[in-house]
Coordinates of C-alpha atoms in Angstrom, one line a residue:
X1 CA 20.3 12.1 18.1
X2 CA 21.4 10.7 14.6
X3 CA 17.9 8.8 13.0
X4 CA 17.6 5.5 12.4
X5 CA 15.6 3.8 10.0
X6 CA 15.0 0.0 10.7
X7 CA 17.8 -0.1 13.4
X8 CA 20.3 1.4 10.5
X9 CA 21.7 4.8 10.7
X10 CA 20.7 7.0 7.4
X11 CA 24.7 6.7 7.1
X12 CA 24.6 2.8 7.0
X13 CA 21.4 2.9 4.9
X14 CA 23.1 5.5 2.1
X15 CA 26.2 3.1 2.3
X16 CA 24.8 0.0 1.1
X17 CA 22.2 1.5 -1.2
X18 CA 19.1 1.0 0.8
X19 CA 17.8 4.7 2.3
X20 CA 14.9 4.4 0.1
X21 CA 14.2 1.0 0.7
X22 CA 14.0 1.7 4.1
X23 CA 12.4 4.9 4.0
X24 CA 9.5 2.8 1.9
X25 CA 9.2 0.6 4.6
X26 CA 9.2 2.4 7.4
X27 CA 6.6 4.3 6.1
X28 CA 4.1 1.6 5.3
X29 CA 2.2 1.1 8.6
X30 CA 1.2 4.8 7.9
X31 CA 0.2 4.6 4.7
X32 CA -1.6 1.6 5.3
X33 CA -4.0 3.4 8.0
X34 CA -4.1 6.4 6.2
X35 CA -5.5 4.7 3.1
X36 CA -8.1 2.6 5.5
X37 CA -9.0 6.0 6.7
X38 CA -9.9 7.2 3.2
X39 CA -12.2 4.2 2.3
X40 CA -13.8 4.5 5.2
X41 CA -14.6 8.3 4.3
X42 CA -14.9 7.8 0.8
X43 CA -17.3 4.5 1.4
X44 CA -20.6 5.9 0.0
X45 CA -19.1 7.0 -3.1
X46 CA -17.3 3.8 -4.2
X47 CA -19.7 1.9 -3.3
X48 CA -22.0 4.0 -5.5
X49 CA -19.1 4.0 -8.2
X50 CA -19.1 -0.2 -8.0
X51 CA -22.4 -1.3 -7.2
X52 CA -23.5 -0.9 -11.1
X53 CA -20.3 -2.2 -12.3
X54 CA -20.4 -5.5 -9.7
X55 CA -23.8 -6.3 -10.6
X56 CA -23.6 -7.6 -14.1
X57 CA -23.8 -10.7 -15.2
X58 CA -20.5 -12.5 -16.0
X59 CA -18.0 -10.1 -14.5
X60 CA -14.0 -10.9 -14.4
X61 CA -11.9 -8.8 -12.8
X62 CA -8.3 -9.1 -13.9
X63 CA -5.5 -7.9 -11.3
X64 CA -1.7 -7.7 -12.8
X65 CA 1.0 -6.9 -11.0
X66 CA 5.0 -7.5 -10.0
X67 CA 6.4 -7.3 -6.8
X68 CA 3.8 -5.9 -3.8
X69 CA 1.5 -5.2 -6.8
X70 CA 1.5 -9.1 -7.6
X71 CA 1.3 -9.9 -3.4
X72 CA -1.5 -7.6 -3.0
X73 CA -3.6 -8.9 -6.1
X74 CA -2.9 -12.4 -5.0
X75 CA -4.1 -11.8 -1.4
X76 CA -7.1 -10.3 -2.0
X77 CA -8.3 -12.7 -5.3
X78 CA -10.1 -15.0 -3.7
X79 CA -12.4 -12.5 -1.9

């Protein structure tokens, strides 16, 4: 059985230039849970990490980014 990436053969993919792309978004769901997995183990210690920095008077955070970067920032900014 040939795979398929996004209903595209790796063929059809390689053809028009978009394996990676596809590969990158295939594997996002993944990534996604896998990183949520890690905060969740790694709570205690950021929180430790960001308490301090959080707590000062005046804080701005600046986010800067292009593409999924710039979504990302954008999406979480107001929280």
């Amino acid at each position: 059985m040939q795979t398929k990436y996004l209903d595209y053969s790796e063929a059809q993919l390689k053809q028009q230039g978009a394996y990676w792309t596809a590969l990158e978004i295939r594997q996002q769901p993944t990534a996604w849970s896998k990183t949520l997995q890690l905060l969740n183990e790694q709570r205690s210690t950021i929180d430790a990490f960001l308490d301090p920095i959080l707590n000062k008077d005046n804080l701005r955070i600046i986010m800067t980014g292009a593409g999924t970067s710039a979504f990302i920032g954008n999406s979480v900014a107001p929280a």
